[in-house]
XYZ file of C-alpha atoms in Angstrom:
421
model
C -16.896 20.892 -13.744
C -15.699 23.441 -11.194
C -14.708 22.514 -7.623
C -13.660 24.922 -4.900
C -11.749 23.453 -1.960
C -12.227 25.961 0.848
C -9.826 26.892 3.631
C -7.535 23.858 3.367
C -3.993 23.234 4.552
C -1.677 21.769 1.902
C 0.367 18.860 3.322
C 3.786 17.966 1.881
C 6.693 16.003 3.380
C 8.321 19.314 4.292
C 5.444 21.150 5.946
C 1.761 21.843 6.446
C 0.948 25.178 4.804
C -1.269 28.030 5.898
C -4.895 27.678 4.852
C -5.681 28.318 1.177
C -8.567 27.942 -1.262
C -7.994 25.786 -4.340
C -10.102 26.149 -7.491
C -10.136 23.158 -9.848
C -11.718 23.484 -13.280
C -12.095 20.408 -15.518
C -9.504 18.570 -13.448
C -6.840 21.300 -13.615
C -5.792 23.543 -10.712
C -6.718 27.087 -11.747
C -6.107 29.098 -8.568
C -4.543 28.752 -5.128
C -5.296 31.830 -3.046
C -6.254 32.858 0.475
C -9.872 33.580 -0.491
C -11.486 32.596 -3.789
C -15.089 33.385 -4.697
C -16.742 31.313 -7.426
C -20.507 30.986 -7.394
C -20.459 28.332 -10.150
C -18.155 25.942 -8.296
C -19.185 23.028 -6.095
C -17.677 23.771 -2.685
C -15.807 21.139 -0.658
C -15.426 22.224 2.951
C -14.920 20.921 6.471
C -13.820 22.315 9.836
C -10.193 21.172 9.435
C -9.723 20.498 5.728
C -6.350 19.303 4.381
C -5.103 18.515 0.863
C -2.230 16.283 -0.279
C -1.291 14.487 -3.471
C -3.278 11.270 -3.816
C -2.016 8.165 -2.060
C -0.194 5.486 -4.073
C -0.291 1.836 -3.019
C 1.993 -1.019 -4.037
C 0.977 -4.672 -3.984
C -2.783 -4.161 -3.741
C -4.955 -7.209 -4.375
C -7.485 -6.095 -7.009
C -9.398 -9.337 -7.641
C -9.907 -8.972 -11.366
C -9.300 -11.104 -13.392
C -10.490 -14.368 -11.926
C -11.195 -13.591 -8.268
C -14.074 -11.136 -8.594
C -15.920 -12.752 -5.681
C -13.314 -11.146 -3.420
C -12.780 -7.822 -5.224
C -13.635 -6.317 -8.599
C -12.425 -3.325 -10.589
C -15.563 -1.455 -9.516
C -15.309 -2.257 -5.803
C -11.554 -1.583 -5.620
C -12.080 1.795 -7.304
C -14.625 2.807 -4.660
C -12.509 1.321 -1.863
C -9.442 3.215 -3.061
C -11.356 6.497 -3.191
C -12.651 5.968 0.339
C -9.073 5.472 1.487
C -7.660 8.457 -0.435
C -5.804 6.472 -3.116
C -5.459 7.655 -6.700
C -2.725 5.243 -7.879
C -2.429 1.471 -7.434
C 0.325 -0.919 -8.502
C -1.343 -4.317 -7.972
C 0.503 -7.576 -7.463
C 0.188 -10.248 -10.185
C -1.384 -12.960 -7.987
C -4.670 -13.221 -9.859
C -6.289 -15.866 -12.069
C -4.609 -16.016 -14.479
C -1.397 -14.657 -13.010
C -0.196 -11.434 -14.652
C 2.812 -13.006 -16.354
C 2.483 -11.937 -20.021
C 1.795 -8.821 -22.076
C -1.884 -9.646 -22.682
C -2.679 -9.904 -18.986
C -0.802 -6.659 -18.292
C -2.932 -4.887 -20.906
C -6.117 -6.446 -19.508
C -5.504 -5.088 -16.018
C -4.802 -1.598 -17.354
C -7.938 -1.637 -19.494
C -10.118 -2.562 -16.501
C -9.608 0.951 -15.102
C -9.962 3.144 -18.192
C -13.206 4.647 -16.847
C -12.078 4.773 -13.209
C -10.521 7.703 -11.359
C -7.678 5.307 -10.538
C -4.346 5.210 -12.336
C -3.346 1.529 -12.283
C 0.149 0.254 -13.083
C 0.308 -3.577 -13.094
C 3.242 -5.383 -11.509
C 4.249 -8.333 -13.670
C 5.191 -11.735 -12.298
C 8.874 -12.642 -12.064
C 8.131 -16.304 -12.776
C 5.527 -18.007 -14.924
C 2.392 -18.464 -12.857
C 4.290 -17.021 -9.875
C 5.403 -20.596 -9.233
C 9.033 -19.650 -8.647
C 10.460 -21.915 -11.360
C 10.759 -20.486 -14.885
C 11.354 -16.789 -15.457
C 8.455 -14.915 -17.057
C 8.506 -12.588 -20.089
C 9.886 -9.610 -18.156
C 11.048 -7.501 -21.108
C 7.823 -8.098 -23.044
C 5.646 -7.152 -20.078
C 7.733 -4.061 -19.443
C 7.172 -2.871 -23.015
C 3.404 -3.228 -22.531
C 3.081 -1.366 -19.241
C 4.343 -3.462 -16.322
C 5.874 -0.963 -13.931
C 7.762 -3.455 -11.744
C 8.180 -7.195 -11.239
C 7.418 -9.476 -8.335
C 5.918 -12.836 -7.540
C 3.789 -10.885 -5.102
C 2.801 -12.756 -1.996
C 4.694 -15.796 -3.294
C 8.204 -15.190 -1.967
C 10.883 -16.155 -4.502
C 12.817 -19.041 -2.966
C 15.050 -19.914 -5.932
C 18.264 -17.888 -5.606
C 19.189 -18.242 -9.262
C 15.755 -17.117 -10.416
C 15.859 -13.984 -8.274
C 19.392 -13.189 -9.456
C 18.342 -13.413 -13.120
C 15.332 -11.211 -12.423
C 17.551 -8.594 -10.771
C 19.868 -8.634 -13.774
C 16.962 -8.153 -16.202
C 15.536 -5.391 -14.015
C 18.834 -3.535 -14.033
C 18.812 -3.414 -17.844
C 15.367 -1.819 -17.985
C 15.693 0.244 -14.791
C 12.640 -1.307 -13.158
C 12.382 -2.508 -9.556
C 12.138 -6.074 -8.376
C 9.778 -6.239 -5.399
C 10.310 -9.179 -3.077
C 8.294 -10.343 -0.078
C 11.119 -11.968 1.847
C 10.103 -15.172 3.612
C 11.963 -18.434 4.122
C 9.048 -20.768 3.587
C 10.733 -23.755 5.201
C 10.655 -21.839 8.504
C 7.148 -20.435 8.143
C 5.314 -23.556 6.962
C 2.299 -24.572 9.081
C 2.458 -21.523 11.342
C -0.393 -19.235 12.377
C 1.032 -16.078 13.954
C 4.254 -14.451 15.166
C 6.450 -16.746 17.248
C 6.728 -15.406 20.778
C 5.289 -15.569 24.267
C 1.753 -15.090 22.973
C 1.919 -17.938 20.451
C 3.366 -20.182 23.168
C 0.611 -19.284 25.639
C -2.048 -19.949 22.992
C -0.456 -23.233 21.942
C -0.089 -22.128 18.334
C 2.846 -22.778 16.029
C 4.524 -19.406 15.506
C 6.325 -17.882 12.542
C 9.797 -16.812 13.722
C 11.178 -13.404 12.793
C 14.143 -15.286 11.330
C 11.877 -16.617 8.562
C 11.894 -13.058 7.253
C 15.258 -11.776 8.502
C 17.308 -14.624 6.989
C 15.708 -14.143 3.579
C 16.081 -10.348 3.775
C 19.854 -10.799 4.159
C 19.977 -13.187 1.212
C 17.969 -10.840 -0.986
C 20.184 -7.883 -0.091
C 23.315 -9.900 -0.900
C 21.865 -10.895 -4.280
C 20.988 -7.294 -5.150
C 24.476 -6.200 -4.164
C 26.034 -8.939 -6.309
C 23.827 -8.032 -9.289
C 24.510 -4.316 -8.708
C 20.755 -3.844 -8.919
C 18.117 -2.196 -6.749
C 15.580 -4.227 -4.802
C 12.462 -3.333 -2.854
C 11.862 -5.503 0.218
C 8.098 -5.365 0.539
C 6.198 -5.575 3.820
C 9.083 -6.062 6.216
C 7.877 -6.616 9.754
C 10.701 -7.180 12.232
C 13.535 -5.335 13.945
C 16.295 -7.456 12.362
C 15.035 -6.675 8.841
C 15.146 -2.951 9.574
C 18.747 -3.287 10.773
C 19.735 -5.201 7.629
C 18.255 -2.475 5.399
C 20.067 0.195 7.402
C 23.401 -1.641 7.165
C 23.009 -2.325 3.438
C 22.507 1.329 2.536
C 25.469 2.759 4.435
C 27.510 3.199 1.238
C 24.666 4.162 -1.082
C 20.984 3.466 -1.509
C 20.097 0.305 -3.388
C 17.711 -1.396 -0.958
C 14.200 0.027 -0.577
C 11.647 -1.180 1.923
C 7.977 -0.950 2.792
C 5.939 -1.811 5.872
C 2.264 -2.818 6.135
C 0.135 -0.265 7.967
C -1.162 -2.911 10.354
C 2.375 -3.727 11.539
C 2.783 -0.107 12.636
C -0.380 -0.391 14.731
C -0.836 -3.887 16.122
C 1.223 -6.425 18.085
C 0.872 -10.167 18.564
C -0.564 -9.832 22.085
C -3.821 -8.612 20.527
C -4.450 -12.094 19.121
C -5.429 -13.494 22.533
C -9.084 -13.373 21.468
C -8.309 -15.100 18.128
C -9.457 -12.207 15.923
C -9.097 -13.700 12.440
C -8.947 -10.220 10.885
C -5.587 -9.751 12.618
C -4.315 -12.984 11.073
C -2.181 -11.558 8.277
C 1.071 -12.109 6.379
C 3.531 -10.893 7.489
C 2.159 -11.445 10.991
C 1.783 -8.629 13.473
C 4.837 -9.062 15.679
C 6.149 -8.070 19.105
C 6.388 -4.659 20.798
C 10.075 -4.209 19.976
C 9.436 -4.974 16.318
C 6.595 -2.452 16.096
C 8.718 0.191 17.816
C 11.595 -0.437 15.390
C 9.257 -0.154 12.398
C 7.815 3.161 13.593
C 11.337 4.518 14.104
C 12.344 3.286 10.641
C 9.443 5.213 9.086
C 10.447 8.390 10.908
C 14.121 8.040 9.933
C 13.365 7.060 6.314
C 14.837 3.572 6.597
C 11.410 2.517 5.351
C 10.389 4.199 2.097
C 6.641 3.725 2.073
C 3.653 2.320 3.931
C 1.652 -0.368 2.091
C -1.987 -1.287 2.599
C -1.308 -5.039 2.373
C -4.895 -5.189 1.119
C -5.949 -8.864 1.000
C -9.748 -9.110 0.753
C -11.219 -12.536 1.482
C -14.746 -13.857 1.251
C -16.567 -15.510 4.168
C -15.736 -18.957 2.850
C -12.043 -18.313 3.509
C -12.180 -15.976 6.508
C -15.247 -16.690 8.657
C -13.736 -19.820 10.168
C -12.029 -20.830 13.393
C -8.613 -19.201 13.747
C -6.520 -22.210 12.666
C -8.475 -22.691 9.440
C -8.996 -19.042 8.548
C -6.893 -17.736 5.653
C -4.294 -15.002 6.112
C -5.310 -11.505 5.071
C -7.255 -8.345 5.869
C -9.249 -5.980 3.675
C -7.667 -2.635 4.561
C -7.648 -0.185 1.644
C -10.674 1.794 2.892
C -9.161 2.315 6.335
C -5.349 2.512 6.038
C -5.089 6.283 6.388
C -7.777 6.570 9.064
C -6.311 3.732 11.128
C -2.851 5.326 11.047
C -4.288 8.714 12.056
C -6.173 7.046 14.898
C -3.486 4.818 16.368
C -0.036 6.229 15.519
C -0.586 9.980 15.110
C 1.372 10.662 18.315
C 4.360 8.711 16.944
C 4.321 9.630 13.242
C 3.482 13.159 12.089
C 0.843 13.922 9.476
C 3.516 15.165 7.053
C 5.470 11.929 7.461
C 2.351 9.789 6.941
C 1.580 11.682 3.739
C 5.177 11.234 2.586
C 5.033 7.475 3.153
C 1.592 7.045 1.573
C 1.997 9.393 -1.405
C 5.628 10.109 -2.220
C 7.772 7.119 -1.209
C 5.911 4.517 -3.275
C 5.976 6.744 -6.370
C 9.730 7.225 -6.000
C 10.352 3.473 -5.730
C 8.204 2.831 -8.827
C 9.851 5.665 -10.751
C 6.583 7.566 -11.165
C 6.513 11.364 -11.465
C 5.537 13.218 -8.300
C 2.424 15.370 -8.846
C 2.528 19.004 -7.777
C -0.114 21.092 -6.078
C 0.448 24.146 -8.246
C -1.564 26.306 -10.633
C -1.727 24.718 -14.087
C -1.162 21.168 -12.851
C -3.662 18.352 -13.378
C -5.160 17.640 -9.951
C -3.986 14.392 -8.350
C -5.310 15.080 -4.876
C -6.803 13.646 -1.712
C -8.970 16.059 0.294
C -9.455 15.045 3.917
C -10.234 16.187 7.456
C -7.939 14.462 9.984
C -10.029 15.718 12.915
C -13.374 14.260 11.841
C -14.295 10.698 12.771
C -16.425 7.950 11.261
C -17.768 4.600 12.347
C -16.518 1.648 10.349
C -19.363 -0.654 9.401
C -19.827 -3.230 6.678
C -21.837 -0.643 4.733
C -19.375 2.245 5.235
C -16.504 0.433 3.528
C -16.600 -0.289 -0.193
C -14.329 -3.316 -0.488
C -16.333 -6.294 -1.700
C -14.899 -8.357 1.153
C -15.525 -7.343 4.750
C -12.562 -8.907 6.561
C -11.599 -5.517 7.974
C -10.158 -5.408 11.523
C -11.754 -2.020 12.293
C -15.420 -2.856 11.706
C -17.315 -1.740 14.787
C -14.684 0.866 15.683
C -14.592 4.640 15.262
C -11.628 6.025 13.309
C -10.251 9.521 12.821
C -9.872 11.044 9.380
C -12.553 11.393 6.714
C -11.644 11.559 3.021
C -13.981 14.057 1.357
C -12.814 13.753 -2.256
C -10.106 12.473 -4.578
C -9.076 13.987 -7.920
C -7.229 12.035 -10.632
C -7.236 11.752 -14.445
C -9.405 14.909 -14.620
C -12.070 13.017 -12.688
C -13.343 13.483 -9.152
C -14.924 11.178 -6.583
C -16.790 13.424 -4.153
C -17.439 11.212 -1.133
C -19.218 13.646 1.179
C -21.820 16.247 0.331
């Protein structure tokens, strides 16, 4: 199949290029020129077309196996395409937990026919229960790209230390969601003036910041790298900055929603803004945006946590934590933080940073390369409705809103998902 991307700017972390045409034949980039004519090619065009390497997400909830009522391999593939993603590294918190070589292989095999490249993250502990260490070396040999207990923060210091030591031997990252659970138990949102005014028990920033410091100290002791996933507060950013003064060994990510929202927006008890980590105060959001721009934060994560109505369509106190975001991450960032974070920087943090942390090769937009691309128009807008997003769950905070940025197509594995005609 022949595709001709017309009059598009190529976006990299360094720059946005002059407009070019890109001809792709059977999934391989054949030409990049100012003006290409090909009557046999299907043309992809828009008023303000842009091209970048496909987005790569870490920690995505994919649903399958075991939780297909919330997400399936089919729905996550469509959701990822809508959001511009070509690579996912899903967390192991499924049923059963991805804690052995067979489950790693199963997840990979679910996406053989998809445009997605999926690299499972294996569990650090058996069942992600935080007690006995899982078969890390065995899972690594069968395709696990990193190790984490996912949204179950590892509380046992000895367990995390052993995992860091194993990871150092095989040069694979440990990804930790830092949270001191004794401080966050039975809380509903960020602790601050808003939680006090609403009469809700709040989760203090220290629940994260204290554990971030512990995790950094352990990584330093083990002489191993660590990725602190989904940090959300100013103190965590400072700890990452301080740790890396003498050399980079601590990597960090931030959820897209924490770059956009603050706790004051929860006054109307919107359950789709009830997430972990919680959206925090103004100073925290400002510090996170600055950390993205100064590369203290390595990548932006979707924090995609789809939930069915049984778990989400409840009063605020009973509603489960999580938002279905994969379809709308890029568009929401373009809509709400474009004046604070440049397009090149957003592309860097959605496409490049996560690949670097995972040790994946960085695709190139050059003649002869297999196309791993997202084609989008940042100036176009679309209305988010339950039918315009493809995630099986509809707990998306932007339903009913109009967002900037339409993804027209994604290319990966010599396949294409052409989303607009």
